Amino acid sequence: FDNTNEIQNVCISMGDKLCFDIDNVRTFRARVKQGQTTINAASSFMIGLASARNDAIDSLAAHLSFRLIGTNEVMIETDDGTTDLDDKATGKNISTAYVDLMIDLSNKKDVKFYVDGSPVCQSTTFDVTAYTGSLQVYMQAQKTASTNTDSFVIDYVSVEGVRKLPSST
C-alpha cells in the first residue's frame, strides 16, 4: 500500500479463470511473509483458493483461505456456498519471516490446514462438499482508509491435484 489515506485493494487472481476443479485438487501451498513486523488494524490479507473474484473477501461465493484481519494471527476461513466458517483462530502468526501454508483437500468433508507443517484448527471440521465447481488461486491485500503502508511477500504458490488424462476413442 502507499500512504494515501484511502481504501486500497490489491488482488492477484487468475482473472476468474476457474481452472482447478475442487474434486481434483489435493493440496494448495504457499510461502508468505509480511513486509513489516506487525500488520496495521486497517489491513487484511487473504491467500488460498476461491471462486469468482469479489472486492469483499467475505462475499466470495466459495473459498478456502488463510487470512490476516488487522492482526498477525493467521485465521482460517472456508465457504462452500452452504456452510460458511469464518475466522477460525490458528494460534499461529505471520511476521517478517516466511511461513509455509498448506491446505489438504484430499477429503472435502474434512479439509485440513497447516502452518509451517503443523496442523491448525484441528477441532473444527471444514466441510466443503456443497461446492462442486472450480476454483482459482486468489491473493488479496486490502486496507480501509488509512495511511498505513503494509505489504506482503509471496515467495511461491502451488496447486497439486489429480491429473485426468483424456479418454482415448
Tab-separated table of C-alpha atoms in Angstrom:
chain	number	residue	atom	x	y	z
A	1	PHE	CA	0.000	0.000	0.000
A	2	ASP	CA	1.057	3.598	-0.326
A	3	ASN	CA	0.468	6.171	2.398
A	4	THR	CA	-2.567	7.775	0.756
A	5	ASN	CA	-5.441	7.955	3.239
A	6	GLU	CA	-7.886	5.916	1.151
A	7	ILE	CA	-9.293	2.431	0.708
A	8	GLN	CA	-6.853	0.273	-1.280
A	9	ASN	CA	-7.302	-3.243	-2.660
A	10	VAL	CA	-4.595	-5.262	-4.403
A	11	CYS	CA	-5.665	-8.624	-5.795
A	12	ILE	CA	-3.793	-11.275	-7.717
A	13	SER	CA	-6.098	-13.892	-9.144
A	14	MET	CA	-6.449	-15.837	-12.350
A	15	GLY	CA	-8.948	-13.413	-13.887
A	16	ASP	CA	-11.850	-15.618	-12.834
A	17	LYS	CA	-10.500	-18.470	-14.945
A	18	LEU	CA	-11.644	-21.190	-12.571
A	19	CYS	CA	-9.329	-23.917	-13.814
A	20	PHE	CA	-8.981	-26.082	-10.685
A	21	ASP	CA	-11.908	-28.480	-10.266
A	22	ILE	CA	-12.353	-28.768	-6.487
A	23	ASP	CA	-12.804	-32.540	-6.812
A	24	ASN	CA	-9.350	-32.861	-8.423
A	25	VAL	CA	-7.361	-30.548	-6.129
A	26	ARG	CA	-5.344	-32.321	-3.444
A	27	THR	CA	-3.178	-29.519	-1.995
A	28	PHE	CA	-2.684	-25.786	-2.101
A	29	ARG	CA	0.658	-24.488	-0.826
A	30	ALA	CA	2.088	-21.024	-0.383
A	31	ARG	CA	5.059	-19.391	1.305
A	32	VAL	CA	4.402	-15.841	2.509
A	33	LYS	CA	5.596	-13.141	4.885
A	34	GLN	CA	4.739	-9.595	5.834
A	35	GLY	CA	6.842	-6.636	4.778
A	36	GLN	CA	6.587	-5.241	8.314
A	37	THR	CA	6.706	-6.689	11.827
A	38	THR	CA	3.070	-6.016	12.705
A	39	ILE	CA	0.027	-5.707	10.466
A	40	ASN	CA	-1.950	-2.495	10.873
A	41	ALA	CA	-5.503	-2.803	12.253
A	42	ALA	CA	-6.816	-1.316	8.977
A	43	SER	CA	-5.212	-4.041	6.827
A	44	SER	CA	-6.214	-7.555	5.863
A	45	PHE	CA	-4.693	-10.238	3.662
A	46	MET	CA	-6.070	-13.456	2.185
A	47	ILE	CA	-4.413	-16.270	0.264
A	48	GLY	CA	-5.963	-19.520	-0.915
A	49	LEU	CA	-8.403	-20.862	-3.484
A	50	ALA	CA	-11.616	-19.085	-4.453
A	51	SER	CA	-14.457	-18.955	-6.914
A	52	ALA	CA	-15.137	-15.720	-8.855
A	53	ARG	CA	-13.429	-12.594	-7.506
A	54	ASN	CA	-15.105	-10.118	-5.185
A	55	ASP	CA	-13.637	-6.983	-3.581
A	56	ALA	CA	-15.131	-8.086	-0.268
A	57	ILE	CA	-13.436	-11.336	0.743
A	58	ASP	CA	-16.393	-12.321	2.913
A	59	SER	CA	-18.614	-12.087	-0.189
A	60	LEU	CA	-16.745	-14.734	-2.205
A	61	ALA	CA	-19.208	-17.463	-3.162
A	62	ALA	CA	-16.723	-20.218	-2.311
A	63	HIS	CA	-13.212	-20.210	-0.916
A	64	LEU	CA	-10.642	-21.924	1.314
A	65	SER	CA	-8.438	-19.260	2.835
A	66	PHE	CA	-5.679	-18.255	5.159
A	67	ARG	CA	-6.392	-14.715	6.408
A	68	LEU	CA	-4.894	-11.923	8.436
A	69	ILE	CA	-7.520	-9.461	9.606
A	70	GLY	CA	-5.922	-6.486	11.338
A	71	THR	CA	-3.662	-8.780	13.357
A	72	ASN	CA	-0.650	-11.030	12.759
A	73	GLU	CA	-2.614	-14.149	13.769
A	74	VAL	CA	-3.454	-16.465	10.899
A	75	MET	CA	-7.172	-17.196	10.636
A	76	ILE	CA	-8.791	-19.977	8.604
A	77	GLU	CA	-11.971	-19.487	6.632
A	78	THR	CA	-13.994	-21.656	4.266
A	79	ASP	CA	-17.258	-21.164	2.428
A	80	ASP	CA	-18.813	-23.689	0.064
A	81	GLY	CA	-21.992	-21.740	-0.665
A	82	THR	CA	-23.851	-23.563	2.117
A	83	THR	CA	-21.513	-23.757	5.103
A	84	ASP	CA	-19.577	-20.576	5.928
A	85	LEU	CA	-16.902	-20.954	8.610
A	86	ASP	CA	-15.433	-17.527	9.359
A	87	ASP	CA	-12.255	-16.506	11.121
A	88	LYS	CA	-11.136	-19.643	12.942
A	89	ALA	CA	-8.062	-18.749	15.015
A	90	THR	CA	-4.942	-20.880	14.494
A	91	GLY	CA	-2.697	-19.534	17.256
A	92	LYS	CA	0.000	-19.044	14.570
A	93	ASN	CA	1.379	-15.695	13.412
A	94	ILE	CA	2.884	-14.266	10.254
A	95	SER	CA	5.552	-11.584	10.526
A	96	THR	CA	8.749	-10.822	8.597
A	97	ALA	CA	9.920	-14.467	8.443
A	98	TYR	CA	8.498	-16.738	5.756
A	99	VAL	CA	5.656	-19.053	6.771
A	100	ASP	CA	4.615	-22.149	4.825
A	101	LEU	CA	0.855	-22.575	4.402
A	102	MET	CA	-0.893	-25.706	3.156
A	103	ILE	CA	-4.475	-26.770	2.542
A	104	ASP	CA	-5.125	-30.509	2.171
A	105	LEU	CA	-8.292	-31.037	0.111
A	106	SER	CA	-7.951	-34.805	-0.273
A	107	ASN	CA	-11.166	-35.139	1.769
A	108	LYS	CA	-13.751	-32.416	1.049
A	109	LYS	CA	-15.725	-33.485	4.134
A	110	ASP	CA	-12.760	-32.656	6.381
A	111	VAL	CA	-10.297	-30.236	4.760
A	112	LYS	CA	-7.069	-29.846	6.761
A	113	PHE	CA	-4.989	-26.673	7.177
A	114	TYR	CA	-1.294	-26.459	8.120
A	115	VAL	CA	1.006	-23.582	9.105
A	116	ASP	CA	4.729	-24.381	8.930
A	117	GLY	CA	3.910	-28.088	8.737
A	118	SER	CA	1.795	-28.115	11.909
A	119	PRO	CA	-1.929	-28.851	11.685
A	120	VAL	CA	-4.148	-25.984	12.851
A	121	CYS	CA	-7.830	-25.737	13.818
A	122	GLN	CA	-7.997	-29.491	14.355
A	123	SER	CA	-11.177	-29.269	16.410
A	124	THR	CA	-13.064	-27.646	13.503
A	125	THR	CA	-14.421	-29.709	10.616
A	126	PHE	CA	-14.047	-27.740	7.385
A	127	ASP	CA	-16.644	-29.422	5.152
A	128	VAL	CA	-16.800	-28.003	1.603
A	129	THR	CA	-18.834	-30.795	-0.012
A	130	ALA	CA	-21.617	-28.428	-1.110
A	131	TYR	CA	-19.248	-26.799	-3.633
A	132	THR	CA	-18.830	-28.812	-6.822
A	133	GLY	CA	-17.369	-26.179	-9.148
A	134	SER	CA	-13.888	-24.971	-9.932
A	135	LEU	CA	-11.551	-22.557	-8.174
A	136	GLN	CA	-8.672	-20.203	-8.875
A	137	VAL	CA	-5.599	-19.149	-6.910
A	138	TYR	CA	-6.537	-15.955	-5.088
A	139	MET	CA	-4.422	-13.479	-3.100
A	140	GLN	CA	-5.768	-10.172	-1.865
A	141	ALA	CA	-4.469	-7.409	0.389
A	142	GLN	CA	-6.750	-4.558	1.333
A	143	LYS	CA	-6.978	-1.676	3.756
A	144	THR	CA	-9.690	0.657	4.907
A	145	ALA	CA	-8.989	4.392	4.623
A	146	SER	CA	-5.683	4.844	6.472
A	147	THR	CA	-2.135	5.936	5.739
A	148	ASN	CA	-0.514	2.578	6.600
A	149	THR	CA	1.913	1.107	4.085
A	150	ASP	CA	1.608	-2.599	4.919
A	151	SER	CA	2.924	-5.074	2.376
A	152	PHE	CA	3.038	-8.824	1.887
A	153	VAL	CA	5.590	-11.007	0.094
A	154	ILE	CA	4.545	-14.194	-1.690
A	155	ASP	CA	7.514	-16.462	-2.391
A	156	TYR	CA	5.617	-19.245	-4.139
A	157	VAL	CA	2.184	-20.770	-4.679
A	158	SER	CA	1.394	-24.265	-5.916
A	159	VAL	CA	-1.735	-26.281	-6.552
A	160	GLU	CA	-1.401	-30.042	-6.831
A	161	GLY	CA	-4.098	-32.384	-7.959
A	162	VAL	CA	-5.217	-35.477	-9.738
A	163	ARG	CA	-4.355	-35.424	-13.408
A	164	LYS	CA	-7.204	-36.558	-15.611
A	165	LEU	CA	-5.950	-37.922	-18.903
A	166	PRO	CA	-8.145	-37.511	-21.938
A	167	SER	CA	-10.052	-40.652	-22.792
A	168	SER	CA	-8.965	-42.350	-25.968
A	169	THR	CA	-11.637	-43.171	-28.506
